[in-house]
CSV table of C-alpha atoms in Angstrom, one decimal:
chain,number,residue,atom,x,y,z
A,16,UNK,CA,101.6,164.6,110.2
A,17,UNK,CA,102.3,167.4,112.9
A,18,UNK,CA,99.5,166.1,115.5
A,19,UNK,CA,101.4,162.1,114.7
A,20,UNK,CA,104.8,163.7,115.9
A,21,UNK,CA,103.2,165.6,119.0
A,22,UNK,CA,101.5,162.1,120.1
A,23,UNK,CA,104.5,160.2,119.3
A,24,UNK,CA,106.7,162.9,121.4
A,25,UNK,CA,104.0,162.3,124.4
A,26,UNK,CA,104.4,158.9,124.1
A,27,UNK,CA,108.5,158.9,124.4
A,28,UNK,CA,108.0,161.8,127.8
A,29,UNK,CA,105.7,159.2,129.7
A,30,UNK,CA,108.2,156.1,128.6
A,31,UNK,CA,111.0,158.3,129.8
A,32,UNK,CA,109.1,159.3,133.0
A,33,UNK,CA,108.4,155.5,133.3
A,34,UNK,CA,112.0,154.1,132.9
A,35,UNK,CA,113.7,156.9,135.6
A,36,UNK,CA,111.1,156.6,138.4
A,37,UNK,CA,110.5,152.9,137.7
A,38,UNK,CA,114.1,152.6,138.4
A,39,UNK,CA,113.7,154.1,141.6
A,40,UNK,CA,111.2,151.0,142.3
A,41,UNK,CA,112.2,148.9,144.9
A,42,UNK,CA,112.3,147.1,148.5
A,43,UNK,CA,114.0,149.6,149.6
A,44,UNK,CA,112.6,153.1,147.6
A,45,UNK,CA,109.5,152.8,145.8
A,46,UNK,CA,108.1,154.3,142.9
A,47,UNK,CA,108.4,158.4,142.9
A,48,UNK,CA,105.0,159.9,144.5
A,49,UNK,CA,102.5,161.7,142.1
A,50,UNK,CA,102.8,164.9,143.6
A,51,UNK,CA,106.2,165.1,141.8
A,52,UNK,CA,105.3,162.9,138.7
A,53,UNK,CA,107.8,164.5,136.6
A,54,UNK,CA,111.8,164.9,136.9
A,55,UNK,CA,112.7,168.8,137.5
A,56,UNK,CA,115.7,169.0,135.3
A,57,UNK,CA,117.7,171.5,134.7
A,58,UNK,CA,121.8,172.1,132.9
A,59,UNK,CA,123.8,174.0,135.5
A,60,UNK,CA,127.1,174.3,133.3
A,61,UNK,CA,128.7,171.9,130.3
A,62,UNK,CA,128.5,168.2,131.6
A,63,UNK,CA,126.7,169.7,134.9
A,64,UNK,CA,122.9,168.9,135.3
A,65,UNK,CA,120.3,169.1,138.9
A,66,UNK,CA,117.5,167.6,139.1
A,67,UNK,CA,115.1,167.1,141.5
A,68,UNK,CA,112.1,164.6,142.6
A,69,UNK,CA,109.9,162.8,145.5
A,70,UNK,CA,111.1,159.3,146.6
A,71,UNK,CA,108.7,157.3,149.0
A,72,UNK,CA,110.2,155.8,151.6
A,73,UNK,CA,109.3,153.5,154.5
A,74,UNK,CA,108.9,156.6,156.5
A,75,UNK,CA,106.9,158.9,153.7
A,76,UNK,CA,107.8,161.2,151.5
A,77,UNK,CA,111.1,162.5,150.9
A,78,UNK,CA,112.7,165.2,148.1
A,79,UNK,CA,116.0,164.7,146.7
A,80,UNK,CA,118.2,167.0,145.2
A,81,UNK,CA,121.1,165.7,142.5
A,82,UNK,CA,123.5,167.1,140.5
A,83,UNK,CA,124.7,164.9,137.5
A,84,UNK,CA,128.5,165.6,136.9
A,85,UNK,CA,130.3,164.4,133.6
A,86,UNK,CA,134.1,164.1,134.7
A,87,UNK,CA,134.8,162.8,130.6
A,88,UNK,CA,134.0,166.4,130.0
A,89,UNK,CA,137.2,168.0,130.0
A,90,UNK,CA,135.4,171.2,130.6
A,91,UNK,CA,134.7,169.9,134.3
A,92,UNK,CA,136.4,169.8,137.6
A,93,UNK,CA,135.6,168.7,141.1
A,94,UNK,CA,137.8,170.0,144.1
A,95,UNK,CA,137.5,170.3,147.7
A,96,UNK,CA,135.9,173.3,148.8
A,97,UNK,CA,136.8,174.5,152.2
A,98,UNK,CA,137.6,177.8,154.0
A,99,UNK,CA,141.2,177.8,154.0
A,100,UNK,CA,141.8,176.0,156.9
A,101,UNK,CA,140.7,172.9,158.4
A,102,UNK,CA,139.6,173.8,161.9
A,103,UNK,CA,137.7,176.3,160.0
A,104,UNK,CA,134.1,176.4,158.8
A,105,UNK,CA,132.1,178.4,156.2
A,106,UNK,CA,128.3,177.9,154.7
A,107,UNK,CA,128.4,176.2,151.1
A,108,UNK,CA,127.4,178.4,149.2
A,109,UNK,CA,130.0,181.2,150.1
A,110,UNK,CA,132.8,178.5,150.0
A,111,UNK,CA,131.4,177.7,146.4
A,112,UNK,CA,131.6,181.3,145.2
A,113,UNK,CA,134.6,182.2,146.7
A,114,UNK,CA,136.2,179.0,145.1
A,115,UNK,CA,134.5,180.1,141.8
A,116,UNK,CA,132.1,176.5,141.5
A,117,UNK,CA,129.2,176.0,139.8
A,118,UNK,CA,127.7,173.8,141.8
A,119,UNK,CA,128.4,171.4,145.0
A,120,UNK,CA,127.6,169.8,148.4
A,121,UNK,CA,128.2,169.5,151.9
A,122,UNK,CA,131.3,167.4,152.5
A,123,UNK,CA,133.1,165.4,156.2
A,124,UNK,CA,131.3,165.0,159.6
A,125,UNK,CA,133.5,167.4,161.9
A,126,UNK,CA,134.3,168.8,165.3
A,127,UNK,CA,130.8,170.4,166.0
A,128,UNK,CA,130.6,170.3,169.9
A,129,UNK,CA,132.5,170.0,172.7
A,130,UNK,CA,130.1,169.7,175.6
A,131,UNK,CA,132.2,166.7,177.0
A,132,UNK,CA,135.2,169.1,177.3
A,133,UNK,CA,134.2,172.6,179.5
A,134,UNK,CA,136.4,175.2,178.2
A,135,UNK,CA,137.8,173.1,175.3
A,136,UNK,CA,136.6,174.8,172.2
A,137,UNK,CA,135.1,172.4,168.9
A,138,UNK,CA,137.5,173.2,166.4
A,139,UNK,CA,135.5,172.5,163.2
A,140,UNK,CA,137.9,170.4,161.6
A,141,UNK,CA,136.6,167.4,159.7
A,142,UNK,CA,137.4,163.6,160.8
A,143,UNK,CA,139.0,162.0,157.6
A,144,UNK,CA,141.1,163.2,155.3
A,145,UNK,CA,141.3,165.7,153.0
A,146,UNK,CA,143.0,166.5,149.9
A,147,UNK,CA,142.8,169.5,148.0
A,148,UNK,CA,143.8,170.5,144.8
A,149,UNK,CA,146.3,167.8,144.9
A,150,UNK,CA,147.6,169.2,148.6
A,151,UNK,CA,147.2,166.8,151.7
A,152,UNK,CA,145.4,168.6,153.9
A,153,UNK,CA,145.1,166.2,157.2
A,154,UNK,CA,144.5,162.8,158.2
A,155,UNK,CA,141.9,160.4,159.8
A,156,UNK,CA,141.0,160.8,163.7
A,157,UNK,CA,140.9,157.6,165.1
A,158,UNK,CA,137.9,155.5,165.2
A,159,UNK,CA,136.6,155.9,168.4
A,160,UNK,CA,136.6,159.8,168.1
A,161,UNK,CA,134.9,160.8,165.4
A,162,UNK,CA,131.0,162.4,165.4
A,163,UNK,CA,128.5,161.2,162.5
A,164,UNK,CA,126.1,158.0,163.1
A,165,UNK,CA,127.7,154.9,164.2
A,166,UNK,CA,130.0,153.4,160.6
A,167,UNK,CA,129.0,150.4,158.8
A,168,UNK,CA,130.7,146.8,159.9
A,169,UNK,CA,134.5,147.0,158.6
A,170,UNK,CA,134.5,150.8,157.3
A,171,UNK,CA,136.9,153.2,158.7
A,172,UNK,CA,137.6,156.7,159.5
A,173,UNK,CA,140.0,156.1,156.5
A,174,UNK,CA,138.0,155.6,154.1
A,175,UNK,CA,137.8,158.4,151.3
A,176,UNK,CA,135.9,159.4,148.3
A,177,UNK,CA,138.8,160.4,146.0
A,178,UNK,CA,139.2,161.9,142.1
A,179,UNK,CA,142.6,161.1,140.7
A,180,UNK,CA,144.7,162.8,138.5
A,181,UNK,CA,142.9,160.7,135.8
A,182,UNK,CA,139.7,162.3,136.3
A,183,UNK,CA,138.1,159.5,137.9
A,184,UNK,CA,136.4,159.0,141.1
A,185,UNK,CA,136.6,156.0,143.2
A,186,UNK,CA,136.6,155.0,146.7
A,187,UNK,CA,139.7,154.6,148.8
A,188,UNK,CA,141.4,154.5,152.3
A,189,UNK,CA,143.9,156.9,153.2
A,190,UNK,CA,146.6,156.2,156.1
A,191,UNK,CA,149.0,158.6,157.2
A,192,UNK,CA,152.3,157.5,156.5
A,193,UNK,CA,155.1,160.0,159.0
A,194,UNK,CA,158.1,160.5,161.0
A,195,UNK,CA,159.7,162.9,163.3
A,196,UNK,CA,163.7,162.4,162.9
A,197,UNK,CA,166.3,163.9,164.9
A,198,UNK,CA,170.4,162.6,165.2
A,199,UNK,CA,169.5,160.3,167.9
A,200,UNK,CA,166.1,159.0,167.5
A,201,UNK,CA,163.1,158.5,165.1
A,202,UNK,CA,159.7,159.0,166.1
A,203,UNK,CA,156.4,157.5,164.0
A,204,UNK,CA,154.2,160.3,163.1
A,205,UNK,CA,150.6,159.8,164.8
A,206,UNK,CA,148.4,162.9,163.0
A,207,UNK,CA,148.6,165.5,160.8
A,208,UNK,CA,146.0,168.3,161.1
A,209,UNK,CA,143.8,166.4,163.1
A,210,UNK,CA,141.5,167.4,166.2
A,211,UNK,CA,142.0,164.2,167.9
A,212,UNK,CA,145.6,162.4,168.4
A,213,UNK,CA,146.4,158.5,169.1
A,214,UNK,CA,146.8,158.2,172.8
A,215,UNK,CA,150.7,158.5,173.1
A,216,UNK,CA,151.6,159.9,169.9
A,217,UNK,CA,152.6,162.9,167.8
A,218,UNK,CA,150.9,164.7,165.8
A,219,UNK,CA,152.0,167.2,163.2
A,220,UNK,CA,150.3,171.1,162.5
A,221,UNK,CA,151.2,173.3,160.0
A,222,UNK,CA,149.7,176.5,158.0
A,223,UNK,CA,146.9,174.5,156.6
A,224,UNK,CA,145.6,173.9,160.3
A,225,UNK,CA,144.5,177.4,160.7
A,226,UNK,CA,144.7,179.8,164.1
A,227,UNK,CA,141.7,177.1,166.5
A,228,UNK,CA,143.6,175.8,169.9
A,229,UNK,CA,145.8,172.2,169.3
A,230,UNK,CA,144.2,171.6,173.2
A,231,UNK,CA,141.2,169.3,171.3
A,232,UNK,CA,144.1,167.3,169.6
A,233,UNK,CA,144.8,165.8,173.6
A,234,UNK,CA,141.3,164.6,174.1
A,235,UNK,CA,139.9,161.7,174.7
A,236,UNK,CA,140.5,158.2,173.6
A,237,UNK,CA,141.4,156.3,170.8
A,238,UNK,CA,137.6,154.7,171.8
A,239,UNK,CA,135.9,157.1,173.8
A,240,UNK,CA,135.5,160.5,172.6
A,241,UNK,CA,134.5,161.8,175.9
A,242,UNK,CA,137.1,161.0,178.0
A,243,UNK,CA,139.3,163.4,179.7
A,244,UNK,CA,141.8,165.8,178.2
A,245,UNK,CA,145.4,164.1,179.0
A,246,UNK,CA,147.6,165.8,181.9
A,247,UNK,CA,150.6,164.6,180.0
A,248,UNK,CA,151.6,166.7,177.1
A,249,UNK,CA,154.2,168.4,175.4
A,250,UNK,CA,154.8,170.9,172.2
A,251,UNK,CA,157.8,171.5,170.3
A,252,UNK,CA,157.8,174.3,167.4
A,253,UNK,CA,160.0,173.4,164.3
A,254,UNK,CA,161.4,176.4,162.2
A,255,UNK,CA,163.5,175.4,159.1
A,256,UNK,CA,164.0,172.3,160.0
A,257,UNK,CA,165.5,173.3,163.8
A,258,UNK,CA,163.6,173.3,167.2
A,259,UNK,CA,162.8,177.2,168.0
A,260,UNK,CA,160.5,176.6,171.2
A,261,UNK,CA,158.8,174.4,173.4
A,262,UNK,CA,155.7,174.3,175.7
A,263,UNK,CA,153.8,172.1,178.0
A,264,UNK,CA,150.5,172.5,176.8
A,265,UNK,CA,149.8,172.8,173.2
A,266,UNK,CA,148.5,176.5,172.0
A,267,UNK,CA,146.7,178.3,169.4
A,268,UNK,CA,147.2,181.0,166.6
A,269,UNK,CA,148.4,180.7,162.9
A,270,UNK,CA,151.3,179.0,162.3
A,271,UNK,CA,153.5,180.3,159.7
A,272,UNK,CA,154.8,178.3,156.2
A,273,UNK,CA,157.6,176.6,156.8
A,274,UNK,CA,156.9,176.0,160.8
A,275,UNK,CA,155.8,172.6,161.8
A,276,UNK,CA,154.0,172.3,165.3
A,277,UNK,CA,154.4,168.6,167.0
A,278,UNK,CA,151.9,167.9,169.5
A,279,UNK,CA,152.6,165.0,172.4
A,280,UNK,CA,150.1,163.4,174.4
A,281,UNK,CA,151.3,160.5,176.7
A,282,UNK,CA,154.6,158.5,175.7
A,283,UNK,CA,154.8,160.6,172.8
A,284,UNK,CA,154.5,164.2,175.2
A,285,UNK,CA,157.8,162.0,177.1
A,286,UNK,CA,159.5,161.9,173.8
A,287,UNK,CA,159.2,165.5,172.5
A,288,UNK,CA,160.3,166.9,175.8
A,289,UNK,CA,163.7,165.1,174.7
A,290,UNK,CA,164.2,167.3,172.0
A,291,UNK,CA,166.2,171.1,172.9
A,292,UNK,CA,166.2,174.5,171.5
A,293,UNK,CA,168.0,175.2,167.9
A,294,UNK,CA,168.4,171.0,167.4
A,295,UNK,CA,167.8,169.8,163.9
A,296,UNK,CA,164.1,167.6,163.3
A,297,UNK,CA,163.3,166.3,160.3
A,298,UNK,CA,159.4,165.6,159.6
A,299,UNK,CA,157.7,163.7,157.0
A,300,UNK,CA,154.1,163.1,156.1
A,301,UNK,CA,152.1,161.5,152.9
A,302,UNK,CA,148.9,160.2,153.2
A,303,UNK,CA,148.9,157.0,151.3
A,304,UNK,CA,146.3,155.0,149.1
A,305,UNK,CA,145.1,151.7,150.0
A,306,UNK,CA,144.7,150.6,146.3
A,307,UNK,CA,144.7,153.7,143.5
A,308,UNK,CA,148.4,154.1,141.7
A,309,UNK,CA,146.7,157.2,140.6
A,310,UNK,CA,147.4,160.3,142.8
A,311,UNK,CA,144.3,162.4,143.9
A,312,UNK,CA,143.4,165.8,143.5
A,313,UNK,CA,140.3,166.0,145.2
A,314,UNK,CA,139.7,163.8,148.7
A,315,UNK,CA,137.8,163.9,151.6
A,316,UNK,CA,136.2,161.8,154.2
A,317,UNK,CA,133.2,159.8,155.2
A,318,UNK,CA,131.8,155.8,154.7
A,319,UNK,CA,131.0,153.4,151.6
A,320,UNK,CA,127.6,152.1,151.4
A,321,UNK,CA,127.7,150.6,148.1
A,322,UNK,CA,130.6,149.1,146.5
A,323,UNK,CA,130.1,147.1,143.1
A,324,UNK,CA,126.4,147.4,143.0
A,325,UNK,CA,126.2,145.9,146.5
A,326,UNK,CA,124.6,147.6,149.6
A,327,UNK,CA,127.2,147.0,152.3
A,328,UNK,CA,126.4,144.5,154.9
A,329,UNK,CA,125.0,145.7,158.3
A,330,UNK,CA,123.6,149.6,156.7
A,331,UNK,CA,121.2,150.8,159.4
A,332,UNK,CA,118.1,150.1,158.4
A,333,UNK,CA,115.7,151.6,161.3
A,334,UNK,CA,116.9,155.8,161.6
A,335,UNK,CA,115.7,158.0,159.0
A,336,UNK,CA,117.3,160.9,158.1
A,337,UNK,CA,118.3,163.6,156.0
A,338,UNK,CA,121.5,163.1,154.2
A,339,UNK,CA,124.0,163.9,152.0
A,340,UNK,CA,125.9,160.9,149.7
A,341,UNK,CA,127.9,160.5,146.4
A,342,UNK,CA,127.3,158.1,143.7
A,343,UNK,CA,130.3,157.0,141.1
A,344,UNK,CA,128.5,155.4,138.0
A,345,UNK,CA,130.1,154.5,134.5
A,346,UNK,CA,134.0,153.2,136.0
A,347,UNK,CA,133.8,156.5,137.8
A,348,UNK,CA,133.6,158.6,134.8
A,349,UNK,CA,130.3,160.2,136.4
A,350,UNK,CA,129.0,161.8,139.9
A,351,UNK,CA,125.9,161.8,141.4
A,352,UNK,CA,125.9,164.1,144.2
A,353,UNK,CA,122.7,164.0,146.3
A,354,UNK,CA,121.2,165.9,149.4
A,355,UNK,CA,118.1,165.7,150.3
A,356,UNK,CA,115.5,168.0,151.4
A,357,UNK,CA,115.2,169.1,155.1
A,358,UNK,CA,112.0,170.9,154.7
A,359,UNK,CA,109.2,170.0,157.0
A,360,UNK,CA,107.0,168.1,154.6
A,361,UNK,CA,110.4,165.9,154.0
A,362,UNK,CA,112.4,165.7,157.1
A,363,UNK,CA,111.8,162.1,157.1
A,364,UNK,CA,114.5,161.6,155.1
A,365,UNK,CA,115.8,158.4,154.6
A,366,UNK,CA,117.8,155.3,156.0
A,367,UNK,CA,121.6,154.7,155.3
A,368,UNK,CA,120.1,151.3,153.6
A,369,UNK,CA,117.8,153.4,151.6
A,370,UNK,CA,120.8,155.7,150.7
A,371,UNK,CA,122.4,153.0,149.7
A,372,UNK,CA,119.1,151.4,147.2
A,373,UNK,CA,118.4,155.0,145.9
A,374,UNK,CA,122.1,155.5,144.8
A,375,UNK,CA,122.4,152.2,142.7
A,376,UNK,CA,118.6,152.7,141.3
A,377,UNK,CA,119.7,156.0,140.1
A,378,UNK,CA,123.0,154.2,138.1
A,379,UNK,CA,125.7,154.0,140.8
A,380,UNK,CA,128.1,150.9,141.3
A,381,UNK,CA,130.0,152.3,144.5
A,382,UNK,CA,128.5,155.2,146.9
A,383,UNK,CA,129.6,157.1,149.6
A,384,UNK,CA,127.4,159.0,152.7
A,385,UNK,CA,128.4,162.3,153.5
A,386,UNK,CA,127.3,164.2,156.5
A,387,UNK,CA,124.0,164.7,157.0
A,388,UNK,CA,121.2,166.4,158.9
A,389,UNK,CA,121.7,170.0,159.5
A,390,UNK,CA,125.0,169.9,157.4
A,391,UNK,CA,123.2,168.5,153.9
A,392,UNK,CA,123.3,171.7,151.7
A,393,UNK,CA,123.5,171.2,148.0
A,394,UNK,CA,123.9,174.6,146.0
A,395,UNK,CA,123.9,175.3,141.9
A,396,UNK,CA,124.0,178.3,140.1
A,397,UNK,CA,120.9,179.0,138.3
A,398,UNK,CA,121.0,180.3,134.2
A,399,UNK,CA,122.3,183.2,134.1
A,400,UNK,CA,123.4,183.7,137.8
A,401,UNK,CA,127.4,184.2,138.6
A,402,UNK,CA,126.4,183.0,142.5
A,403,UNK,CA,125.1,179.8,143.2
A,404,UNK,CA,121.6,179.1,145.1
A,405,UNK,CA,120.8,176.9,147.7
A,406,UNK,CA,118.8,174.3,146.3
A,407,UNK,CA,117.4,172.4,149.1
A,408,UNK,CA,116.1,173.3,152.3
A,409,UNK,CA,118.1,172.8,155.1
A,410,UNK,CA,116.7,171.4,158.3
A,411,UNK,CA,118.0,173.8,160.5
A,412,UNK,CA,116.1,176.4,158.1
A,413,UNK,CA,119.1,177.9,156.9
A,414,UNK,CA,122.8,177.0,155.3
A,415,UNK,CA,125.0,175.4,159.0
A,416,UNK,CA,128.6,176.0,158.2
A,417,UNK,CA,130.9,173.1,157.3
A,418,UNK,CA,134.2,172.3,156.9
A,419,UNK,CA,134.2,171.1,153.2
A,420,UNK,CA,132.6,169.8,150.6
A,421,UNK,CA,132.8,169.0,147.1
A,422,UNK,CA,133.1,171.6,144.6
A,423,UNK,CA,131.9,171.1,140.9
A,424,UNK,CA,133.6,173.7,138.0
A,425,UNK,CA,132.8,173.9,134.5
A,426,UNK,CA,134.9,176.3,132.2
């Protein structure tokens, strides 16, 4: 009777090895390679779970690393993780321990360089928006000056991953919705928190910008990144709701709570050199969704890949690489955050159209890519541990700060 269970309890591990990696099967992924026959899985927290396995892809062999996160467990969370401020960067790991997290991954491309711009410095900051803990943090940079591979056909720097106040994850777009009012005019907000500005707007800074130079915020284009830093520019500093000083050329340093920096580039540097010492300004900003009633908690930038259980038309198909991307399975009820591995046996990675294939094979309906390369980091705590670990191996052979990701707690 004993040896009948152990055979039949053999039988149900290689039908259970079977079903997951036959799932991974495909055009676009194929079946997991031998080397890793067998799903590395581990429980992080309550409704928290990594795992970890080969997937061969048209270039070879590549490792994945997932975490499995229950959001119908009331004992977990996700949240932004970031350092504090959003021109402001920190490794993973220290930004998931500081924050008290389990588990997470990298999160936004950002601000990395500034080679196009001598003597401008990269600020850090990330190029969608962000919301954490409920809190708008900033808003999208426009199209044509964001970093990260080039975005699918019809996706935007808008578009968000979000988790409501319902506890569910879906995918969104985020516009900035803002005004600058004084008695005599009314000016449309152009930014909030954002390294790169509309040409001939304003833009909006407060605390949660951090102390980096507004100077990036005047640089290129609305479609060139690279283009010259605009000669015409203004700053006005808004106290309590009143106009306590103005500059020509926008600066750097903290900037206190209840102060509100408005940066002008163009018609809208013209406009803010109208306004005068100790005259009342009004300003407004909410970034608003595109189609969830339900406000978020937790939101941060990148592109859709799969929506509905369909790839998006036009994914890349050709560069291979390593990456970092966020599955919603079961009406958004579950997360499957994955980074894969950068090591050198790996660093083939995969295509955004593989991306796409791997995330609905593994259960997803919608996906989202994250940033990738360097930047794709995913940590857990292991048993026992109070610090999370870095689970992968990052190509640039250690942790490259970022500025956010998603952060999972479980009470």
């Amino acid at each position: 009777m004993t040896g009948r269970h152990k055979r039949r309890g053999a039988g149900r591990a290689v039908l259970a090895f079977l079903t997951v990696f036959g799932a991974l099967a495909g055009a676009g992924v194929a079946e997991a390679a031998e080397a890793d026959a067998v799903h590395k899985r581990v429980r992080v927290a309550p409704g928290v779970t990594y795992e970890h396995f080969d997937i061969q892809a048209a270039k070879g062999v590549t490792h994945a690393h997932v975490l499995k996160v229950d959001l119908g467990n009331p004992r977990v969370q996700v949240d932004l993780l970031y350092p504090g401020a959003v021109a402001s960067r920190a490794l993973v790991s220290r930004m998931a321990d500081a924050q008290g997290a389990v588990a997470g991954v990298n999160g936004d491309f950002f601000n990395i360089t500034e080679t196009q711009h001598p003597g401008v410095e990269a600020t850090g900051a990330s190029v969608g928006p962000a919301i954490a803990a409920g809190r708008a943090l900033k808003a999208a940079v426009p199209k044509g000056q964001r970093f990260g591979p080039a975005l699918p056909p019809g996706t935007t720097t808008k578009d968000v991953l979000g988790v409501g106040t319902d506890r569910r994850a879906r995918l969104d777009r985020l516009a900035l919705d803002g005004s600058v009012r004084t008695s005599s005019a009314r000016l449309p907000l152009g930014g909030l928190n954002q390294y790169a500005l509309p040409v001939g707007s304003v833009g909006a800074f407060t605390s949660a910008w951090g102390s980096a130079s507004r100077v990036r915020a005047t640089c290129g284009t609305d479609t060139d990144r690279a283009a010259p830093c605009s000669k015409d520019t203004h700053e006005v500093t808004v106290r309590d709701g009143k106009v306590v000083s103005t500059a020509d050329s926008p600066g750097s340093g903290p900037i206190t709570e209840g102060t509100t920096v408005l940066v002008g580039r163009e018609e809208g540097a013209q406009q803010l050199r109208k306004f005068s010492t100790g005259e009342a300004v009004e300003v407004e900003h909410a970034l608003v969704a595109a189609t969830s009633g339900v406000p978020y908690r937790l939101a941060l930038g990148g592109y859709p890949v799969l929506s509905g259980g369909r790839p998006l038309p036009g994914l890349d198909d050709t560069a291979s690489a390593v990456r970092t991307a966020v599955g919603l399975a079961d009406d958004g009820q579950r997360m499957l955050l994955l980074a894969l591995d950068g090591g050198a046996t790996y660093r083939s990675g995969l295509t955004i159209a593989e991306v796409a294939d791997t995330m609905r094979r593994l259960g997803s309906q919608d996906a989202f890519s994250l940033d990738g390369g360097g930047s794709s980091t995913l940590v857990a705590r292991k048993s026992g541990a109070s610090a999370v670990s870095v689970r992968n191996h990052p190509s640039g052979g250690a942790e490259r700060a970022v500025p956010n990701g998603i952060g999972v707690f479980s009470s």
